[in-house]
């Protein structure tokens, strides 16, 4: 029998990122013999795919924050960070794609790394740190680390370095912290740090690719080991969170007596197992008690860091190892520890096989009916966190939670001076009440097995959640009605036909049929999933209120789809999956996976010039459904005015370039320009060009990430209105502005900015062009940086006047603006009113502030103001404000318009989304802002909610 020898235990700890030595210095690296683009490692490929599918978000940011008390030399810190990025190429690498395959390319070493320094009190640091951690990276531009320094006092700072996980793992963070300390000491002392040249990650990726043909034996092992396994089913929430489209996380922590980790460590010693093995066994026990299932799989982190040549390597060298354990037979916990030990060591024997290759080999067998991948649950042991220890300072670790979950459920034993059992879960994947009970039970279970490891699993704390209360409605109907975007639903079975579902959405921009059906597949047994979900404007009913089958559209067996879209879809499936599909063949059952979904979407998007993403493919799944999706988007395009392709040079005198025309503000700007007869050049992606086309509008292809296209567009116009914004990628916004200003050579330039550029001013009333007050959000800082680029260049080298128009909340009848009302800064109030929950507002006087509310502007008034700046530039900053509204006034209006009976309460606490207390003067653009009929607050909100929302 295989046992945990001391060597095996040490290996295990290394694989799980626990054997870290602060004293180990990087070993000399072999000379790199390759240059130019390199392949991605398998671990990087997974990160890249998550980013392309839109599933990365803040889950894969690595925030590293330390509070430093004592004298801090910021110049030395900047120099140290610059040297670190020069040493490790992976920290200045960009990720591109060619021929459907991703690659990595090292960028030139920077001359200097910038530190963003913000003055703020220590008690306000948490919000700024969280905002910075949530800022996404642009992998195509390069995930250079970001540095933020919060100055709380002359000798009190918090330093936050944010990396992307594609460039760094836990072991790398130890290397980064150690080297930064050495480089800082050298820079502060005016000497050069003596550090050996480190190994480079691109060489590791090349070696991994070269060894790919030696993985077949390991793949056969995993195929046998995981035969018959299926993804775990967890109790989903009946009422999904409003932000269910994200991977927002919930956490439950149960403090443990300090003796518990020591007892668990002793238990492991007696059974030749590490503390991690015992903690993993506790995770299996808790999962068994929670689900009632015996055949379970938990993912753990393995490492490729083997051998002296890997020391000092910064990069992503982790791999997910599926550990499969059968908990059947009601064993004692000690027997379960032995089963887990055997399974873990078995997994380590084939640790070199990348997890994504395992999934590809298993194919559809590793996925649920909704495409859920094999690993939904993870487990770990968390030791003392890494801190930045700079000479002359006292360091303190600062927790910065990204607030997003990588797995649907994670167990962790916190092995520090304050031990705890921790359960993290995806709020859209696991029922909140069940998760809270699991968190309590997990902590109790750890204590119970520490006290009596001989307990059988049936006697351990924990229980399967009570099934949801039964109703007369079909389960699919109940789930549809529980979705926050669905107002009504019905499920019927036509005579001789398949099960059909019908849904009425609460408003524009709600879930698609594919999204709703994907949710049903994730929750229900296959036989309970309707063949289709059809959206209706209203659900026809009989006199007694029941759905009227006679007036519901049926779903007879449909012939195979025909036409150019169907042919392109079939050809794409065939080319990428290796066999011709039938109309209703499932993408995953045909062998599809994430990368193929991305490749298929890009192939169809290029061929058909229609918008399509990898997520669309993974949600539609069949050729018939993908074809129907493309048909619908083609119909939308056909209903729009004909697009006129723009010539490389300007063809009409006075042409105005407009960016952001597909957004809410840009759409109103286009209308205003059309009303004034101004010729327009609209920047848009090919698949969205039909949304901005119209009389007098030429379309030029591009977006904010296409720097060359931006320059070309600016050079082709006589004036510029820049209304586009990424909202979540400030670095892209600033880069785009720099490119546009560089190409600007004539005429006026108007930039639609935001009052967020004022930050947190000291007074209640804010004059136009006032200096910003700290703290500034990343979004507000980017607006300020863009304004500075523009205003510095204005009037030089033939350029005209520049205007930065700062807007507050923008309201108007447009889908994008409706979505912002529902889910943006006011989403907290809107969602509570729609769901009938109490609206809790800050009481006037809370925090010493007499007024809480927001400024707003009607989109049409904003558009008039922006266009007026073409003829009369303000040569600086101007505010565009229609009015101000207290949160109580807004709450009362929303509850009335939505027909809600929500109670409006006041409290002595201020929710971060409602912590706004400023009024903005708007004198410079007052003539254009003069209110027109229908532009009062109640009228515009009524137009944005509309009957469908009630």
Tab-separated table of C-alpha atoms in Angstrom, residues 364-697:
chain	number	residue	atom	x	y	z
A	364	UNK	CA	-19.133	15.313	-22.685
A	365	UNK	CA	-18.760	12.692	-19.936
A	366	UNK	CA	-17.083	15.331	-17.755
A	367	UNK	CA	-19.906	17.818	-18.105
A	368	UNK	CA	-23.455	18.067	-16.875
A	369	UNK	CA	-26.431	18.657	-19.115
A	370	UNK	CA	-25.756	22.411	-18.906
A	371	UNK	CA	-22.072	22.115	-19.819
A	372	UNK	CA	-20.882	22.421	-16.200
A	373	UNK	CA	-17.268	21.295	-15.970
A	374	UNK	CA	-16.098	18.521	-13.697
A	375	UNK	CA	-14.659	20.524	-10.810
A	376	UNK	CA	-17.175	22.607	-8.885
A	377	UNK	CA	-15.628	22.207	-5.420
A	378	UNK	CA	-12.109	22.930	-4.174
A	379	UNK	CA	-10.259	22.604	-0.865
A	380	UNK	CA	-7.124	24.153	0.603
A	381	UNK	CA	-5.205	24.967	3.771
A	382	UNK	CA	-4.436	28.655	4.179
A	383	UNK	CA	-1.318	29.608	6.105
A	384	UNK	CA	0.039	33.004	7.116
A	385	UNK	CA	-0.320	35.399	4.162
A	386	UNK	CA	2.622	36.916	2.329
A	387	UNK	CA	3.496	40.519	3.178
A	388	UNK	CA	5.861	43.079	1.701
A	389	UNK	CA	8.670	43.554	4.224
A	390	UNK	CA	10.634	46.699	3.416
A	391	UNK	CA	13.609	47.735	5.549
A	392	UNK	CA	12.831	50.416	8.107
A	393	UNK	CA	9.101	49.713	8.151
A	394	UNK	CA	6.710	47.527	10.109
A	395	UNK	CA	4.443	45.520	7.803
A	396	UNK	CA	0.891	44.360	8.325
A	397	UNK	CA	-1.072	42.168	5.913
A	398	UNK	CA	-4.185	43.806	4.439
A	399	UNK	CA	-6.998	41.638	3.138
A	400	UNK	CA	-8.346	42.766	-0.240
A	401	UNK	CA	-11.223	40.592	-1.311
A	402	UNK	CA	-11.945	40.555	-5.030
A	403	UNK	CA	-15.439	39.387	-4.090
A	404	UNK	CA	-15.643	36.769	-6.837
A	405	UNK	CA	-15.599	32.992	-6.635
A	406	UNK	CA	-13.378	30.801	-8.817
A	407	UNK	CA	-15.342	27.701	-7.825
A	408	UNK	CA	-18.977	27.188	-6.963
A	409	UNK	CA	-17.913	25.949	-3.509
A	410	UNK	CA	-14.582	26.024	-1.663
A	411	UNK	CA	-13.517	24.654	1.737
A	412	UNK	CA	-10.477	26.007	3.567
A	413	UNK	CA	-8.833	25.378	6.915
A	414	UNK	CA	-7.215	28.613	8.069
A	415	UNK	CA	-4.033	27.508	9.849
A	416	UNK	CA	-2.854	30.726	11.535
A	417	UNK	CA	-2.894	32.246	15.008
A	418	UNK	CA	-6.646	32.763	14.468
A	419	UNK	CA	-7.693	29.370	13.037
A	420	UNK	CA	-11.027	29.004	11.292
A	421	UNK	CA	-13.060	26.882	8.949
A	422	UNK	CA	-13.975	28.847	5.855
A	423	UNK	CA	-16.604	28.158	3.196
A	424	UNK	CA	-16.731	30.336	0.076
A	425	UNK	CA	-19.420	29.895	-2.554
A	426	UNK	CA	-20.737	31.446	-5.762
A	427	UNK	CA	-23.928	33.300	-4.862
A	428	UNK	CA	-25.497	32.410	-8.204
A	429	UNK	CA	-24.582	28.736	-7.792
A	430	UNK	CA	-25.515	27.871	-4.205
A	431	UNK	CA	-28.539	28.645	-2.071
A	432	UNK	CA	-27.681	31.252	0.587
A	433	UNK	CA	-29.495	29.525	3.429
A	434	UNK	CA	-27.920	26.185	2.584
A	435	UNK	CA	-24.468	27.801	2.330
A	436	UNK	CA	-24.839	29.408	5.764
A	437	UNK	CA	-25.741	26.043	7.297
A	438	UNK	CA	-22.813	24.397	5.517
A	439	UNK	CA	-20.402	27.012	6.891
A	440	UNK	CA	-21.577	26.328	10.435
A	441	UNK	CA	-21.459	22.571	9.973
A	442	UNK	CA	-17.974	22.634	8.435
A	443	UNK	CA	-16.508	24.427	11.449
A	444	UNK	CA	-18.312	22.048	13.812
A	445	UNK	CA	-17.114	19.060	11.793
A	446	UNK	CA	-13.465	20.117	12.041
A	447	UNK	CA	-13.826	20.428	15.812
A	448	UNK	CA	-15.634	17.092	16.098
A	449	UNK	CA	-12.996	15.075	14.222
A	450	UNK	CA	-10.216	16.837	16.143
A	451	UNK	CA	-11.864	15.637	19.372
A	452	UNK	CA	-12.869	12.161	18.161
A	453	UNK	CA	-11.406	11.084	14.801
A	454	UNK	CA	-13.073	7.688	15.114
A	455	UNK	CA	-16.562	9.160	14.531
A	456	UNK	CA	-18.440	7.702	11.588
A	457	UNK	CA	-19.551	10.111	8.875
A	458	UNK	CA	-23.213	9.645	9.776
A	459	UNK	CA	-22.490	11.076	13.256
A	460	UNK	CA	-20.651	14.165	12.015
A	461	UNK	CA	-22.302	17.601	11.919
A	462	UNK	CA	-24.093	18.405	8.679
A	463	UNK	CA	-27.253	17.517	6.803
A	464	UNK	CA	-28.689	17.514	3.312
A	465	UNK	CA	-30.653	20.773	2.843
A	466	UNK	CA	-34.411	20.397	3.166
A	467	UNK	CA	-35.941	20.189	-0.315
A	468	UNK	CA	-37.687	23.294	-1.501
A	469	UNK	CA	-41.339	23.537	-0.686
A	470	UNK	CA	-43.449	21.678	-3.216
A	471	UNK	CA	-45.889	23.632	-5.400
A	472	UNK	CA	-48.458	22.684	-8.005
A	473	UNK	CA	-46.381	24.408	-10.675
A	474	UNK	CA	-44.036	22.467	-12.939
A	475	UNK	CA	-40.445	22.712	-11.570
A	476	UNK	CA	-39.330	24.528	-14.724
A	477	UNK	CA	-42.136	27.054	-14.284
A	478	UNK	CA	-41.172	27.660	-10.658
A	479	UNK	CA	-37.541	28.252	-11.616
A	480	UNK	CA	-38.468	30.618	-14.422
A	481	UNK	CA	-40.744	32.636	-12.129
A	482	UNK	CA	-37.927	32.867	-9.564
A	483	UNK	CA	-35.617	34.554	-12.091
A	484	UNK	CA	-35.410	38.315	-11.348
A	485	UNK	CA	-35.834	39.123	-15.047
A	486	UNK	CA	-39.031	37.085	-15.526
A	487	UNK	CA	-42.473	38.469	-14.679
A	488	UNK	CA	-44.616	35.446	-15.641
A	489	UNK	CA	-44.018	31.931	-16.895
A	490	UNK	CA	-45.952	28.832	-17.902
A	491	UNK	CA	-44.932	25.296	-18.900
A	492	UNK	CA	-47.225	23.102	-21.014
A	493	UNK	CA	-47.041	19.855	-22.963
A	494	UNK	CA	-48.737	20.089	-26.389
A	495	UNK	CA	-50.511	16.949	-27.552
A	496	UNK	CA	-47.932	14.696	-29.122
A	497	UNK	CA	-45.247	17.333	-28.738
A	498	UNK	CA	-42.354	18.204	-26.433
A	499	UNK	CA	-42.533	20.159	-23.187
A	500	UNK	CA	-42.655	23.910	-23.903
A	501	UNK	CA	-42.013	26.933	-21.682
A	502	UNK	CA	-43.286	30.482	-22.109
A	503	UNK	CA	-41.963	33.545	-20.294
A	504	UNK	CA	-42.808	37.228	-20.090
A	505	UNK	CA	-39.845	39.430	-19.191
A	506	UNK	CA	-40.006	42.343	-16.802
A	507	UNK	CA	-38.504	44.702	-19.359
A	508	UNK	CA	-36.098	45.325	-22.196
A	509	UNK	CA	-32.635	43.827	-21.879
A	510	UNK	CA	-33.700	40.801	-19.836
A	511	UNK	CA	-32.434	37.219	-20.155
A	512	UNK	CA	-32.494	35.518	-23.562
A	513	UNK	CA	-34.303	32.222	-24.192
A	514	UNK	CA	-30.915	30.498	-24.368
A	515	UNK	CA	-29.910	31.876	-20.959
A	516	UNK	CA	-33.193	30.806	-19.372
A	517	UNK	CA	-32.996	27.307	-20.827
A	518	UNK	CA	-29.362	27.012	-19.749
A	519	UNK	CA	-30.458	27.755	-16.175
A	520	UNK	CA	-33.178	25.094	-16.380
A	521	UNK	CA	-30.664	22.531	-17.662
A	522	UNK	CA	-28.366	23.340	-14.750
A	523	UNK	CA	-31.063	22.780	-12.131
A	524	UNK	CA	-33.428	20.114	-13.458
A	525	UNK	CA	-33.223	16.540	-14.601
A	526	UNK	CA	-33.091	16.294	-18.420
A	527	UNK	CA	-36.672	14.998	-18.697
A	528	UNK	CA	-37.961	18.124	-16.896
A	529	UNK	CA	-36.232	20.608	-19.199
A	530	UNK	CA	-38.548	22.135	-21.850
A	531	UNK	CA	-37.544	21.735	-25.480
A	532	UNK	CA	-37.704	25.510	-25.868
A	533	UNK	CA	-38.352	28.686	-23.927
A	534	UNK	CA	-40.377	31.237	-25.905
A	535	UNK	CA	-40.627	34.892	-24.894
A	536	UNK	CA	-44.019	36.591	-25.121
A	537	UNK	CA	-45.168	40.192	-24.669
A	538	UNK	CA	-48.024	38.892	-22.517
A	539	UNK	CA	-49.208	35.479	-21.375
A	540	UNK	CA	-52.691	34.789	-22.801
A	541	UNK	CA	-55.103	33.537	-20.142
A	542	UNK	CA	-58.571	32.038	-19.962
A	543	UNK	CA	-61.446	33.578	-18.016
A	544	UNK	CA	-60.387	31.748	-14.856
A	545	UNK	CA	-56.842	33.089	-15.112
A	546	UNK	CA	-55.117	29.930	-16.358
A	547	UNK	CA	-52.754	30.090	-19.376
A	548	UNK	CA	-54.779	29.686	-22.578
A	549	UNK	CA	-53.183	26.910	-24.688
A	550	UNK	CA	-55.282	27.882	-27.692
A	551	UNK	CA	-53.508	31.213	-27.952
A	552	UNK	CA	-49.968	29.994	-27.218
A	553	UNK	CA	-47.614	29.316	-30.108
A	554	UNK	CA	-46.856	25.605	-30.545
A	555	UNK	CA	-43.532	23.966	-31.300
A	556	UNK	CA	-44.024	21.230	-33.934
A	557	UNK	CA	-41.050	19.285	-35.164
A	558	UNK	CA	-39.087	21.753	-37.244
A	559	UNK	CA	-37.317	20.937	-40.503
A	560	UNK	CA	-33.574	21.403	-40.702
A	561	UNK	CA	-32.709	25.120	-40.904
A	562	UNK	CA	-31.724	26.387	-44.336
A	563	UNK	CA	-29.935	29.375	-45.756
A	564	UNK	CA	-26.506	30.979	-45.560
A	565	UNK	CA	-26.477	31.138	-41.772
A	566	UNK	CA	-27.344	27.455	-41.404
A	567	UNK	CA	-24.690	26.487	-43.944
A	568	UNK	CA	-22.022	28.575	-42.194
A	569	UNK	CA	-22.944	27.095	-38.812
A	570	UNK	CA	-22.823	23.520	-40.136
A	571	UNK	CA	-19.499	24.169	-41.860
A	572	UNK	CA	-18.082	25.712	-38.685
A	573	UNK	CA	-19.202	22.798	-36.482
A	574	UNK	CA	-17.792	20.342	-39.014
A	575	UNK	CA	-14.442	22.083	-39.458
A	576	UNK	CA	-13.754	22.520	-35.748
A	577	UNK	CA	-15.336	19.354	-34.334
A	578	UNK	CA	-14.361	16.937	-37.087
A	579	UNK	CA	-17.832	15.649	-38.026
A	580	UNK	CA	-20.954	17.032	-39.616
A	581	UNK	CA	-23.638	17.671	-37.012
A	582	UNK	CA	-27.364	17.128	-37.190
A	583	UNK	CA	-29.496	20.211	-36.439
A	584	UNK	CA	-30.094	19.282	-32.796
A	585	UNK	CA	-26.734	17.709	-31.936
A	586	UNK	CA	-25.243	19.095	-28.742
A	587	UNK	CA	-21.990	21.087	-28.992
A	588	UNK	CA	-20.508	19.438	-25.915
A	589	UNK	CA	-21.567	15.921	-26.890
A	590	UNK	CA	-19.800	16.464	-30.205
A	591	UNK	CA	-16.566	17.098	-28.281
A	592	UNK	CA	-16.748	20.883	-28.030
A	593	UNK	CA	-15.099	22.841	-25.247
A	594	UNK	CA	-14.285	26.454	-24.346
A	595	UNK	CA	-11.525	27.081	-26.897
A	596	UNK	CA	-13.584	25.565	-29.713
A	597	UNK	CA	-16.520	27.780	-28.677
A	598	UNK	CA	-14.306	30.874	-28.939
A	599	UNK	CA	-12.912	29.733	-32.295
A	600	UNK	CA	-16.344	28.884	-33.716
A	601	UNK	CA	-17.807	32.241	-32.638
A	602	UNK	CA	-14.920	34.164	-34.189
A	603	UNK	CA	-15.159	32.131	-37.405
A	604	UNK	CA	-18.889	32.838	-37.760
A	605	UNK	CA	-18.501	36.466	-36.747
A	606	UNK	CA	-15.903	37.062	-39.448
A	607	UNK	CA	-17.835	35.163	-42.127
A	608	UNK	CA	-21.298	36.604	-41.443
A	609	UNK	CA	-20.407	40.013	-39.942
A	610	UNK	CA	-22.868	39.397	-37.119
A	611	UNK	CA	-22.257	39.675	-33.354
A	612	UNK	CA	-21.533	36.314	-31.739
A	613	UNK	CA	-19.469	35.235	-28.724
A	614	UNK	CA	-18.132	32.007	-27.322
A	615	UNK	CA	-20.713	32.230	-24.548
A	616	UNK	CA	-23.439	32.386	-27.209
A	617	UNK	CA	-22.173	29.086	-28.600
A	618	UNK	CA	-21.993	27.457	-25.165
A	619	UNK	CA	-25.520	28.584	-24.298
A	620	UNK	CA	-27.207	27.808	-27.639
A	621	UNK	CA	-25.265	24.537	-28.041
A	622	UNK	CA	-27.036	23.124	-31.143
A	623	UNK	CA	-26.651	24.150	-34.805
A	624	UNK	CA	-30.383	24.899	-34.921
A	625	UNK	CA	-30.232	27.224	-31.926
A	626	UNK	CA	-27.056	28.981	-33.129
A	627	UNK	CA	-28.651	29.491	-36.550
A	628	UNK	CA	-31.806	30.913	-34.977
A	629	UNK	CA	-29.685	33.302	-32.923
A	630	UNK	CA	-27.861	34.497	-36.027
A	631	UNK	CA	-31.142	34.848	-37.924
A	632	UNK	CA	-32.549	37.032	-35.166
A	633	UNK	CA	-29.501	39.277	-35.167
A	634	UNK	CA	-29.593	39.537	-38.945
A	635	UNK	CA	-33.252	40.607	-38.768
A	636	UNK	CA	-32.320	43.281	-36.264
A	637	UNK	CA	-29.633	44.537	-38.601
A	638	UNK	CA	-31.964	44.462	-41.615
A	639	UNK	CA	-34.501	46.607	-39.769
A	640	UNK	CA	-31.874	49.321	-39.320
A	641	UNK	CA	-31.047	51.906	-42.021
A	642	UNK	CA	-28.538	50.941	-44.679
A	643	UNK	CA	-24.911	51.316	-43.619
A	644	UNK	CA	-22.703	53.536	-45.761
A	645	UNK	CA	-19.059	52.473	-45.643
A	646	UNK	CA	-16.756	55.383	-44.937
A	647	UNK	CA	-13.974	56.229	-47.347
A	648	UNK	CA	-10.428	56.511	-45.988
A	649	UNK	CA	-10.538	60.284	-46.313
A	650	UNK	CA	-13.211	62.732	-45.271
A	651	UNK	CA	-15.738	63.195	-48.056
A	652	UNK	CA	-17.919	65.999	-46.659
A	653	UNK	CA	-17.000	69.320	-45.168
A	654	UNK	CA	-17.740	69.606	-41.449
A	655	UNK	CA	-17.866	65.859	-40.761
A	656	UNK	CA	-18.115	65.056	-37.040
A	657	UNK	CA	-16.585	61.844	-35.733
A	658	UNK	CA	-18.745	60.298	-32.985
A	659	UNK	CA	-17.542	57.455	-30.794
A	660	UNK	CA	-19.901	55.483	-28.588
A	661	UNK	CA	-22.856	55.802	-30.963
A	662	UNK	CA	-24.224	52.398	-29.929
A	663	UNK	CA	-24.438	53.529	-26.308
A	664	UNK	CA	-27.158	55.564	-24.647
A	665	UNK	CA	-25.414	58.956	-24.698
A	666	UNK	CA	-23.966	58.435	-28.183
A	667	UNK	CA	-27.372	57.538	-29.614
A	668	UNK	CA	-28.828	60.873	-28.442
A	669	UNK	CA	-25.775	62.734	-29.788
A	670	UNK	CA	-26.344	61.143	-33.213
A	671	UNK	CA	-30.000	62.228	-33.126
A	672	UNK	CA	-29.045	65.790	-32.232
A	673	UNK	CA	-26.456	65.994	-35.004
A	674	UNK	CA	-28.961	64.601	-37.502
A	675	UNK	CA	-31.528	67.213	-36.426
A	676	UNK	CA	-28.945	69.930	-37.122
A	677	UNK	CA	-27.980	68.430	-40.489
A	678	UNK	CA	-24.376	67.760	-39.529
A	679	UNK	CA	-22.596	65.004	-41.495
A	680	UNK	CA	-21.428	62.255	-39.174
A	681	UNK	CA	-18.686	59.639	-39.184
A	682	UNK	CA	-19.623	56.984	-36.577
A	683	UNK	CA	-17.062	54.595	-35.119
A	684	UNK	CA	-18.495	51.106	-34.599
A	685	UNK	CA	-17.535	47.448	-34.698
A	686	UNK	CA	-18.666	45.660	-37.902
A	687	UNK	CA	-21.292	43.593	-36.105
A	688	UNK	CA	-22.801	46.731	-34.521
A	689	UNK	CA	-22.621	49.090	-37.515
A	690	UNK	CA	-26.353	48.755	-38.247
A	691	UNK	CA	-27.153	50.247	-34.841
A	692	UNK	CA	-25.664	53.642	-35.747
A	693	UNK	CA	-26.456	53.821	-39.458
A	694	UNK	CA	-28.844	56.479	-40.746
A	695	UNK	CA	-29.223	59.350	-43.175
A	696	UNK	CA	-26.078	61.429	-43.201
A	697	UNK	CA	-24.125	58.843	-41.187
